[in-house]
């Protein structure tokens, strides 16, 4: 794992967007995995700014999102399809037909989940998957106890995840308790994983996921097994990392990061 600690959340968001844009520029027919959540909002604003400045072209990019609430139509303002359309897709030159989010209204949930994994596989797999981390340590909606080998499935959300997200809903109790989520195994098959973790509220779980033992109780800890995982944090989220100074030394001195310093 490569751990990069940025002074502020704005620096971390900018760096994340830059790395995504650089990866797309190196391979225009990019298969991009995306995430939702408050952490990602400024990343998408940055990507939009890079697009408007002529620094990245999404015309040949295909995207897949991590998750979607069961029962929410795409036009619901808390659906992840709506989040993606409004925060990113409508603002850049991606072909909306090339953007994929699980269908929260699918009648046959198992078939929809299997279809999603097949679609990714048929496209040749994901080149880079952008992920965040939840307070339970989840990546996507893989809450505690989810197998590292899990495939896309419908998950019943933990109480902590429900508490984390319900206030986005009006009324809060209308938040669905179930969601389609890419499995830990689905995400781990991505050629590269880029994780963004910001804010003091994520400091404990970031330390547990990055430096603690691998466990299905913290699905993000599976990233320790990934051959190309880059984790970008701001100082606040990195404050509980034991090897904080070592990670900074690597980023400051290793020639592989020269372009990003
Ligand atoms: P957040 O969510 O970006 O809103 O903190 C992240 C997550 O739950 O994965």
PDB file of C-alpha atoms and ligand atoms in Angstrom:
ATOM      1  CA  UNK A   1       0.000   0.000   0.000  1.00  0.00           C
ATOM      2  CA  UNK A   2       1.139   3.525  -0.733  1.00  0.00           C
ATOM      3  CA  UNK A   3       0.070   5.995   1.941  1.00  0.00           C
ATOM      4  CA  UNK A   4       0.073   9.695   1.076  1.00  0.00           C
ATOM      5  CA  UNK A   5      -0.656  12.302   3.732  1.00  0.00           C
ATOM      6  CA  UNK A   6      -1.688  15.766   2.532  1.00  0.00           C
ATOM      7  CA  UNK A   7      -1.767  18.894   4.717  1.00  0.00           C
ATOM      8  CA  UNK A   8      -5.484  19.608   4.185  1.00  0.00           C
ATOM      9  CA  UNK A   9      -8.580  17.867   2.869  1.00  0.00           C
ATOM     10  CA  UNK A  10      -8.557  20.246  -0.112  1.00  0.00           C
ATOM     11  CA  UNK A  11      -5.009  19.111  -0.975  1.00  0.00           C
ATOM     12  CA  UNK A  12      -6.058  15.460  -0.643  1.00  0.00           C
ATOM     13  CA  UNK A  13      -9.098  15.970  -2.884  1.00  0.00           C
ATOM     14  CA  UNK A  14      -7.053  17.798  -5.526  1.00  0.00           C
ATOM     15  CA  UNK A  15      -4.379  15.105  -5.544  1.00  0.00           C
ATOM     16  CA  UNK A  16      -7.009  12.375  -5.866  1.00  0.00           C
ATOM     17  CA  UNK A  17      -8.618  14.132  -8.851  1.00  0.00           C
ATOM     18  CA  UNK A  18      -5.224  14.702 -10.470  1.00  0.00           C
ATOM     19  CA  UNK A  19      -4.266  11.048 -10.168  1.00  0.00           C
ATOM     20  CA  UNK A  20      -7.563   9.987 -11.751  1.00  0.00           C
ATOM     21  CA  UNK A  21      -7.155  12.494 -14.595  1.00  0.00           C
ATOM     22  CA  UNK A  22      -3.568  11.348 -15.215  1.00  0.00           C
ATOM     23  CA  UNK A  23      -4.674   7.708 -15.342  1.00  0.00           C
ATOM     24  CA  UNK A  24      -7.406   8.562 -17.869  1.00  0.00           C
ATOM     25  CA  UNK A  25      -4.985  10.566 -19.982  1.00  0.00           C
ATOM     26  CA  UNK A  26      -2.650   7.571 -20.089  1.00  0.00           C
ATOM     27  CA  UNK A  27      -5.482   5.268 -21.239  1.00  0.00           C
ATOM     28  CA  UNK A  28      -8.474   7.096 -22.759  1.00  0.00           C
ATOM     29  CA  UNK A  29     -10.692   3.969 -22.927  1.00  0.00           C
ATOM     30  CA  UNK A  30     -10.588   3.913 -19.157  1.00  0.00           C
ATOM     31  CA  UNK A  31     -12.834   1.753 -17.001  1.00  0.00           C
ATOM     32  CA  UNK A  32     -13.322   3.819 -13.897  1.00  0.00           C
ATOM     33  CA  UNK A  33     -14.833   2.691 -10.618  1.00  0.00           C
ATOM     34  CA  UNK A  34     -16.519   5.458  -8.649  1.00  0.00           C
ATOM     35  CA  UNK A  35     -17.878   6.119  -5.176  1.00  0.00           C
ATOM     36  CA  UNK A  36     -20.397   8.471  -3.603  1.00  0.00           C
ATOM     37  CA  UNK A  37     -20.461  10.127  -0.165  1.00  0.00           C
ATOM     38  CA  UNK A  38     -19.546  13.514   1.225  1.00  0.00           C
ATOM     39  CA  UNK A  39     -15.814  12.768   0.880  1.00  0.00           C
ATOM     40  CA  UNK A  40     -16.108  12.570  -2.901  1.00  0.00           C
ATOM     41  CA  UNK A  41     -18.027  15.778  -3.585  1.00  0.00           C
ATOM     42  CA  UNK A  42     -14.955  17.989  -3.933  1.00  0.00           C
ATOM     43  CA  UNK A  43     -13.108  15.310  -5.920  1.00  0.00           C
ATOM     44  CA  UNK A  44     -15.890  15.480  -8.504  1.00  0.00           C
ATOM     45  CA  UNK A  45     -15.812  19.284  -8.444  1.00  0.00           C
ATOM     46  CA  UNK A  46     -12.050  19.087  -9.101  1.00  0.00           C
ATOM     47  CA  UNK A  47     -12.496  16.581 -11.928  1.00  0.00           C
ATOM     48  CA  UNK A  48     -15.124  18.875 -13.438  1.00  0.00           C
ATOM     49  CA  UNK A  49     -12.691  21.805 -13.198  1.00  0.00           C
ATOM     50  CA  UNK A  50      -9.933  19.754 -14.851  1.00  0.00           C
ATOM     51  CA  UNK A  51     -12.349  18.815 -17.640  1.00  0.00           C
ATOM     52  CA  UNK A  52     -13.430  22.442 -18.147  1.00  0.00           C
ATOM     53  CA  UNK A  53      -9.756  23.466 -18.287  1.00  0.00           C
ATOM     54  CA  UNK A  54      -9.210  20.940 -21.094  1.00  0.00           C
ATOM     55  CA  UNK A  55      -6.979  18.746 -18.933  1.00  0.00           C
ATOM     56  CA  UNK A  56      -8.982  15.509 -19.102  1.00  0.00           C
ATOM     57  CA  UNK A  57     -11.350  13.960 -21.627  1.00  0.00           C
ATOM     58  CA  UNK A  58     -14.044  11.526 -20.486  1.00  0.00           C
ATOM     59  CA  UNK A  59     -15.475  10.805 -23.942  1.00  0.00           C
ATOM     60  CA  UNK A  60     -14.259   7.215 -24.020  1.00  0.00           C
ATOM     61  CA  UNK A  61     -14.469   6.496 -20.295  1.00  0.00           C
ATOM     62  CA  UNK A  62     -16.864   3.888 -18.935  1.00  0.00           C
ATOM     63  CA  UNK A  63     -17.755   3.984 -15.250  1.00  0.00           C
ATOM     64  CA  UNK A  64     -19.213   1.712 -12.594  1.00  0.00           C
ATOM     65  CA  UNK A  65     -20.335   2.870  -9.179  1.00  0.00           C
ATOM     66  CA  UNK A  66     -19.929   0.995  -5.938  1.00  0.00           C
ATOM     67  CA  UNK A  67     -23.480   0.925  -4.686  1.00  0.00           C
ATOM     68  CA  UNK A  68     -27.111   1.998  -4.790  1.00  0.00           C
ATOM     69  CA  UNK A  69     -29.975   1.937  -2.284  1.00  0.00           C
ATOM     70  CA  UNK A  70     -32.634  -0.708  -2.842  1.00  0.00           C
ATOM     71  CA  UNK A  71     -35.958   0.869  -3.700  1.00  0.00           C
ATOM     72  CA  UNK A  72     -34.777   4.330  -4.767  1.00  0.00           C
ATOM     73  CA  UNK A  73     -35.519   5.458  -8.325  1.00  0.00           C
ATOM     74  CA  UNK A  74     -32.731   7.244 -10.228  1.00  0.00           C
ATOM     75  CA  UNK A  75     -34.462  10.622  -9.856  1.00  0.00           C
ATOM     76  CA  UNK A  76     -34.660  10.364  -6.024  1.00  0.00           C
ATOM     77  CA  UNK A  77     -32.358  13.051  -4.662  1.00  0.00           C
ATOM     78  CA  UNK A  78     -30.669  10.573  -2.305  1.00  0.00           C
ATOM     79  CA  UNK A  79     -30.123   7.875  -4.909  1.00  0.00           C
ATOM     80  CA  UNK A  80     -26.516   7.378  -5.875  1.00  0.00           C
ATOM     81  CA  UNK A  81     -27.453   7.636  -9.568  1.00  0.00           C
ATOM     82  CA  UNK A  82     -28.776  11.137  -8.846  1.00  0.00           C
ATOM     83  CA  UNK A  83     -25.631  11.983  -6.839  1.00  0.00           C
ATOM     84  CA  UNK A  84     -23.389  10.932  -9.723  1.00  0.00           C
ATOM     85  CA  UNK A  85     -25.431  12.674 -12.412  1.00  0.00           C
ATOM     86  CA  UNK A  86     -25.563  15.963 -10.556  1.00  0.00           C
ATOM     87  CA  UNK A  87     -22.039  15.965  -9.016  1.00  0.00           C
ATOM     88  CA  UNK A  88     -20.139  14.670 -12.027  1.00  0.00           C
ATOM     89  CA  UNK A  89     -21.711  13.067 -15.085  1.00  0.00           C
ATOM     90  CA  UNK A  90     -23.870  16.043 -16.145  1.00  0.00           C
ATOM     91  CA  UNK A  91     -20.871  18.356 -15.837  1.00  0.00           C
ATOM     92  CA  UNK A  92     -18.312  16.495 -17.964  1.00  0.00           C
ATOM     93  CA  UNK A  93     -18.244  14.912 -21.438  1.00  0.00           C
ATOM     94  CA  UNK A  94     -18.828  11.307 -20.369  1.00  0.00           C
ATOM     95  CA  UNK A  95     -21.500   9.505 -22.415  1.00  0.00           C
ATOM     96  CA  UNK A  96     -24.222   8.881 -19.833  1.00  0.00           C
ATOM     97  CA  UNK A  97     -24.919   5.493 -21.486  1.00  0.00           C
ATOM     98  CA  UNK A  98     -21.411   4.475 -20.447  1.00  0.00           C
ATOM     99  CA  UNK A  99     -22.095   5.151 -16.766  1.00  0.00           C
ATOM    100  CA  UNK A 100     -23.297   2.275 -14.610  1.00  0.00           C
ATOM    101  CA  UNK A 101     -24.931   2.263 -11.189  1.00  0.00           C
ATOM    102  CA  UNK A 102     -26.812  -0.787  -9.858  1.00  0.00           C
ATOM    103  CA  UNK A 103     -30.546  -0.563 -10.524  1.00  0.00           C
ATOM    104  CA  UNK A 104     -32.095   0.038  -7.107  1.00  0.00           C
ATOM    105  CA  UNK A 105     -35.516  -0.865  -8.493  1.00  0.00           C
ATOM    106  CA  UNK A 106     -34.565  -4.276  -9.921  1.00  0.00           C
ATOM    107  CA  UNK A 107     -37.258  -6.893  -9.208  1.00  0.00           C
ATOM    108  CA  UNK A 108     -34.803  -9.761  -9.192  1.00  0.00           C
ATOM    109  CA  UNK A 109     -32.066  -8.581  -6.841  1.00  0.00           C
ATOM    110  CA  UNK A 110     -29.829 -11.609  -7.276  1.00  0.00           C
ATOM    111  CA  UNK A 111     -29.998 -11.348 -11.053  1.00  0.00           C
ATOM    112  CA  UNK A 112     -29.203  -7.620 -10.922  1.00  0.00           C
ATOM    113  CA  UNK A 113     -26.195  -8.250  -8.667  1.00  0.00           C
ATOM    114  CA  UNK A 114     -24.867 -11.032 -10.898  1.00  0.00           C
ATOM    115  CA  UNK A 115     -25.459  -8.892 -14.000  1.00  0.00           C
ATOM    116  CA  UNK A 116     -23.425  -6.056 -12.499  1.00  0.00           C
ATOM    117  CA  UNK A 117     -20.369  -8.245 -11.885  1.00  0.00           C
ATOM    118  CA  UNK A 118     -20.694  -9.786 -15.365  1.00  0.00           C
ATOM    119  CA  UNK A 119     -20.919  -6.369 -16.963  1.00  0.00           C
ATOM    120  CA  UNK A 120     -17.656  -5.321 -15.299  1.00  0.00           C
ATOM    121  CA  UNK A 121     -15.987  -8.565 -16.296  1.00  0.00           C
ATOM    122  CA  UNK A 122     -17.222  -8.310 -19.911  1.00  0.00           C
ATOM    123  CA  UNK A 123     -15.800  -4.782 -20.096  1.00  0.00           C
ATOM    124  CA  UNK A 124     -12.371  -6.157 -19.174  1.00  0.00           C
ATOM    125  CA  UNK A 125     -12.384  -5.233 -15.497  1.00  0.00           C
ATOM    126  CA  UNK A 126     -11.946  -1.915 -13.711  1.00  0.00           C
ATOM    127  CA  UNK A 127      -8.673  -0.023 -14.222  1.00  0.00           C
ATOM    128  CA  UNK A 128      -8.966   2.116 -11.117  1.00  0.00           C
ATOM    129  CA  UNK A 129     -11.603   2.101  -8.399  1.00  0.00           C
ATOM    130  CA  UNK A 130     -12.003   5.211  -6.278  1.00  0.00           C
ATOM    131  CA  UNK A 131     -13.263   4.314  -2.789  1.00  0.00           C
ATOM    132  CA  UNK A 132     -13.850   6.040   0.532  1.00  0.00           C
ATOM    133  CA  UNK A 133     -14.242   4.449   3.945  1.00  0.00           C
ATOM    134  CA  UNK A 134     -17.240   4.422   6.259  1.00  0.00           C
ATOM    135  CA  UNK A 135     -17.104   4.743  10.015  1.00  0.00           C
ATOM    136  CA  UNK A 136     -17.526   0.966  10.273  1.00  0.00           C
ATOM    137  CA  UNK A 137     -14.476   0.525   8.053  1.00  0.00           C
ATOM    138  CA  UNK A 138     -16.592  -0.443   5.083  1.00  0.00           C
ATOM    139  CA  UNK A 139     -15.627   0.009   1.457  1.00  0.00           C
ATOM    140  CA  UNK A 140     -18.815   0.377  -0.561  1.00  0.00           C
ATOM    141  CA  UNK A 141     -21.569  -0.996   1.728  1.00  0.00           C
ATOM    142  CA  UNK A 142     -19.525  -3.980   2.887  1.00  0.00           C
ATOM    143  CA  UNK A 143     -20.258  -3.574   6.575  1.00  0.00           C
ATOM    144  CA  UNK A 144     -18.646  -5.715   9.329  1.00  0.00           C
ATOM    145  CA  UNK A 145     -18.721  -9.426   8.670  1.00  0.00           C
ATOM    146  CA  UNK A 146     -18.713  -9.265   4.866  1.00  0.00           C
ATOM    147  CA  UNK A 147     -16.431 -11.833   3.242  1.00  0.00           C
ATOM    148  CA  UNK A 148     -13.317 -10.598   1.474  1.00  0.00           C
ATOM    149  CA  UNK A 149     -14.460 -12.823  -1.408  1.00  0.00           C
ATOM    150  CA  UNK A 150     -17.936 -11.307  -1.655  1.00  0.00           C
ATOM    151  CA  UNK A 151     -19.378 -10.404  -5.053  1.00  0.00           C
ATOM    152  CA  UNK A 152     -21.953  -7.724  -5.802  1.00  0.00           C
ATOM    153  CA  UNK A 153     -24.949  -8.389  -3.570  1.00  0.00           C
ATOM    154  CA  UNK A 154     -27.728  -6.750  -1.608  1.00  0.00           C
ATOM    155  CA  UNK A 155     -26.537  -5.920   1.920  1.00  0.00           C
ATOM    156  CA  UNK A 156     -28.546  -5.104   5.029  1.00  0.00           C
ATOM    157  CA  UNK A 157     -26.875  -1.977   6.405  1.00  0.00           C
ATOM    158  CA  UNK A 158     -25.409  -1.876   9.910  1.00  0.00           C
ATOM    159  CA  UNK A 159     -26.855   0.425  12.567  1.00  0.00           C
ATOM    160  CA  UNK A 160     -23.723   2.569  12.429  1.00  0.00           C
ATOM    161  CA  UNK A 161     -23.982   3.034   8.668  1.00  0.00           C
ATOM    162  CA  UNK A 162     -27.683   3.824   9.041  1.00  0.00           C
ATOM    163  CA  UNK A 163     -26.823   6.461  11.662  1.00  0.00           C
ATOM    164  CA  UNK A 164     -24.044   7.855   9.439  1.00  0.00           C
ATOM    165  CA  UNK A 165     -26.308   8.364   6.426  1.00  0.00           C
ATOM    166  CA  UNK A 166     -29.903   8.750   7.600  1.00  0.00           C
ATOM    167  CA  UNK A 167     -29.782  12.506   8.106  1.00  0.00           C
ATOM    168  CA  UNK A 168     -29.405  13.003   4.370  1.00  0.00           C
ATOM    169  CA  UNK A 169     -32.972  11.704   4.098  1.00  0.00           C
ATOM    170  CA  UNK A 170     -36.162  13.579   4.823  1.00  0.00           C
ATOM    171  CA  UNK A 171     -37.544  12.148   7.011  1.00  0.00           C
ATOM    172  CA  UNK A 172     -34.399  10.293   8.222  1.00  0.00           C
ATOM    173  CA  UNK A 173     -36.389   7.081   8.772  1.00  0.00           C
ATOM    174  CA  UNK A 174     -37.109   6.894   5.038  1.00  0.00           C
ATOM    175  CA  UNK A 175     -33.516   5.821   4.386  1.00  0.00           C
ATOM    176  CA  UNK A 176     -33.555   2.304   2.928  1.00  0.00           C
ATOM    177  CA  UNK A 177     -31.936  -0.315   5.171  1.00  0.00           C
ATOM    178  CA  UNK A 178     -30.753  -2.379   2.189  1.00  0.00           C
ATOM    179  CA  UNK A 179     -28.470  -1.549  -0.721  1.00  0.00           C
ATOM    180  CA  UNK A 180     -26.782  -3.112  -3.708  1.00  0.00           C
ATOM    181  CA  UNK A 181     -23.054  -3.098  -3.132  1.00  0.00           C
ATOM    182  CA  UNK A 182     -20.066  -4.231  -5.121  1.00  0.00           C
ATOM    183  CA  UNK A 183     -18.464  -7.015  -3.080  1.00  0.00           C
ATOM    184  CA  UNK A 184     -15.059  -6.767  -1.457  1.00  0.00           C
ATOM    185  CA  UNK A 185     -13.895  -9.323  -4.028  1.00  0.00           C
ATOM    186  CA  UNK A 186     -15.367  -7.255  -6.872  1.00  0.00           C
ATOM    187  CA  UNK A 187     -13.458  -4.172  -5.725  1.00  0.00           C
ATOM    188  CA  UNK A 188     -10.229  -6.085  -5.072  1.00  0.00           C
ATOM    189  CA  UNK A 189     -10.171  -7.222  -8.716  1.00  0.00           C
ATOM    190  CA  UNK A 190      -9.703  -3.642  -9.856  1.00  0.00           C
ATOM    191  CA  UNK A 191      -6.198  -3.161 -11.239  1.00  0.00           C
ATOM    192  CA  UNK A 192      -5.673  -0.170  -8.999  1.00  0.00           C
ATOM    193  CA  UNK A 193      -7.529   1.106  -5.947  1.00  0.00           C
ATOM    194  CA  UNK A 194      -7.421   4.757  -4.897  1.00  0.00           C
ATOM    195  CA  UNK A 195      -8.838   5.411  -1.442  1.00  0.00           C
ATOM    196  CA  UNK A 196      -9.521   8.886  -0.083  1.00  0.00           C
ATOM    197  CA  UNK A 197      -9.935   9.364   3.674  1.00  0.00           C
ATOM    198  CA  UNK A 198     -10.443  12.829   5.154  1.00  0.00           C
ATOM    199  CA  UNK A 199     -11.443  14.318   8.484  1.00  0.00           C
ATOM    200  CA  UNK A 200     -10.777  13.687  12.151  1.00  0.00           C
ATOM    201  CA  UNK A 201     -13.906  11.510  12.414  1.00  0.00           C
ATOM    202  CA  UNK A 202     -12.167   8.899  10.226  1.00  0.00           C
ATOM    203  CA  UNK A 203      -8.831   8.870  12.134  1.00  0.00           C
ATOM    204  CA  UNK A 204      -9.526   5.799  14.322  1.00  0.00           C
ATOM    205  CA  UNK A 205     -10.972   3.654  11.554  1.00  0.00           C
ATOM    206  CA  UNK A 206      -8.226   4.704   9.110  1.00  0.00           C
ATOM    207  CA  UNK A 207      -5.554   3.545  11.586  1.00  0.00           C
ATOM    208  CA  UNK A 208      -7.371   0.250  12.191  1.00  0.00           C
ATOM    209  CA  UNK A 209      -7.866  -0.416   8.470  1.00  0.00           C
ATOM    210  CA  UNK A 210      -4.347   0.541   7.358  1.00  0.00           C
ATOM    211  CA  UNK A 211      -2.196  -0.621  10.255  1.00  0.00           C
ATOM    212  CA  UNK A 212      -4.368  -3.105  12.128  1.00  0.00           C
ATOM    213  CA  UNK A 213      -4.877  -6.784  11.338  1.00  0.00           C
ATOM    214  CA  UNK A 214      -6.841  -7.753   8.232  1.00  0.00           C
ATOM    215  CA  UNK A 215     -10.322  -8.755   9.226  1.00  0.00           C
ATOM    216  CA  UNK A 216     -13.750  -9.096   7.667  1.00  0.00           C
ATOM    217  CA  UNK A 217     -14.901  -6.843  10.522  1.00  0.00           C
ATOM    218  CA  UNK A 218     -13.213  -3.978   8.611  1.00  0.00           C
ATOM    219  CA  UNK A 219     -13.673  -4.585   4.897  1.00  0.00           C
ATOM    220  CA  UNK A 220     -11.242  -1.788   4.015  1.00  0.00           C
ATOM    221  CA  UNK A 221      -8.431  -3.804   5.642  1.00  0.00           C
ATOM    222  CA  UNK A 222      -8.623  -6.104   2.584  1.00  0.00           C
ATOM    223  CA  UNK A 223      -6.723  -3.361   0.736  1.00  0.00           C
ATOM    224  CA  UNK A 224      -3.601  -4.584   2.576  1.00  0.00           C
ATOM    225  CA  UNK A 225      -3.703  -7.531   0.156  1.00  0.00           C
ATOM    226  CA  UNK A 226      -4.020  -5.417  -2.978  1.00  0.00           C
ATOM    227  CA  UNK A 227      -0.880  -5.098  -5.147  1.00  0.00           C
ATOM    228  CA  UNK A 228      -1.628  -1.495  -6.157  1.00  0.00           C
ATOM    229  CA  UNK A 229      -3.609   0.383  -3.515  1.00  0.00           C
ATOM    230  CA  UNK A 230      -2.926   4.078  -2.962  1.00  0.00           C
ATOM    231  CA  UNK A 231      -4.463   5.649   0.141  1.00  0.00           C
ATOM    232  CA  UNK A 232      -4.630   9.441   0.319  1.00  0.00           C
ATOM    233  CA  UNK A 233      -5.409  11.049   3.670  1.00  0.00           C
ATOM    234  CA  UNK A 234      -5.429  14.535   5.097  1.00  0.00           C
ATOM    235  CA  UNK A 235      -3.537  15.256   8.337  1.00  0.00           C
ATOM    236  CA  UNK A 236      -6.690  14.934  10.433  1.00  0.00           C
ATOM    237  CA  UNK A 237      -7.565  11.456   9.136  1.00  0.00           C
ATOM    238  CA  UNK A 238      -3.904  10.383   9.379  1.00  0.00           C
ATOM    239  CA  UNK A 239      -3.456  11.589  12.955  1.00  0.00           C
ATOM    240  CA  UNK A 240      -3.663   8.093  14.509  1.00  0.00           C
ATOM    241  CA  UNK A 241      -1.306   6.340  12.072  1.00  0.00           C
ATOM    242  CA  UNK A 242       1.775   5.017  13.883  1.00  0.00           C
ATOM    243  CA  UNK A 243       4.029   5.234  10.819  1.00  0.00           C
ATOM    244  CA  UNK A 244       2.823   8.688   9.822  1.00  0.00           C
ATOM    245  CA  UNK A 245       6.321  10.179   9.607  1.00  0.00           C
ATOM    246  CA  UNK A 246       7.639   7.233   7.595  1.00  0.00           C
ATOM    247  CA  UNK A 247       4.840   7.561   5.002  1.00  0.00           C
ATOM    248  CA  UNK A 248       5.638  11.267   4.682  1.00  0.00           C
ATOM    249  CA  UNK A 249       9.336  10.509   4.250  1.00  0.00           C
ATOM    250  CA  UNK A 250       8.562   8.069   1.437  1.00  0.00           C
ATOM    251  CA  UNK A 251       6.328  10.549  -0.354  1.00  0.00           C
ATOM    252  CA  UNK A 252       8.937  13.314  -0.007  1.00  0.00           C
ATOM    253  CA  UNK A 253      11.870  11.215  -1.240  1.00  0.00           C
ATOM    254  CA  UNK A 254      10.777   8.313  -3.430  1.00  0.00           C
ATOM    255  CA  UNK A 255      11.256   9.342  -7.086  1.00  0.00           C
ATOM    256  CA  UNK A 256       8.001   7.610  -8.036  1.00  0.00           C
ATOM    257  CA  UNK A 257       6.058  10.453  -6.387  1.00  0.00           C
ATOM    258  CA  UNK A 258       8.108  13.292  -7.901  1.00  0.00           C
ATOM    259  CA  UNK A 259       5.295  14.411 -10.213  1.00  0.00           C
ATOM    260  CA  UNK A 260       2.844  14.739  -7.305  1.00  0.00           C
ATOM    261  CA  UNK A 261       4.928  16.561  -4.710  1.00  0.00           C
TER     262      UNK A 261
HETATM  263  P1  LIG B   1     -18.656   9.715   3.573  1.00  0.00           P
HETATM  264  O1  LIG B   1     -19.008   8.176   3.375  1.00  0.00           O
HETATM  265  O2  LIG B   1     -17.773  10.096   2.429  1.00  0.00           O
HETATM  266  O3  LIG B   1     -19.994  10.396   3.498  1.00  0.00           O
HETATM  267  O4  LIG B   1     -17.966   9.843   4.885  1.00  0.00           O
HETATM  268  C1  LIG B   1     -17.999   7.275   3.103  1.00  0.00           C
HETATM  269  C2  LIG B   1     -18.506   5.857   3.225  1.00  0.00           C
HETATM  270  O5  LIG B   1     -19.438   5.598   4.004  1.00  0.00           O
HETATM  271  O6  LIG B   1     -17.961   4.982   2.544  1.00  0.00           O
END
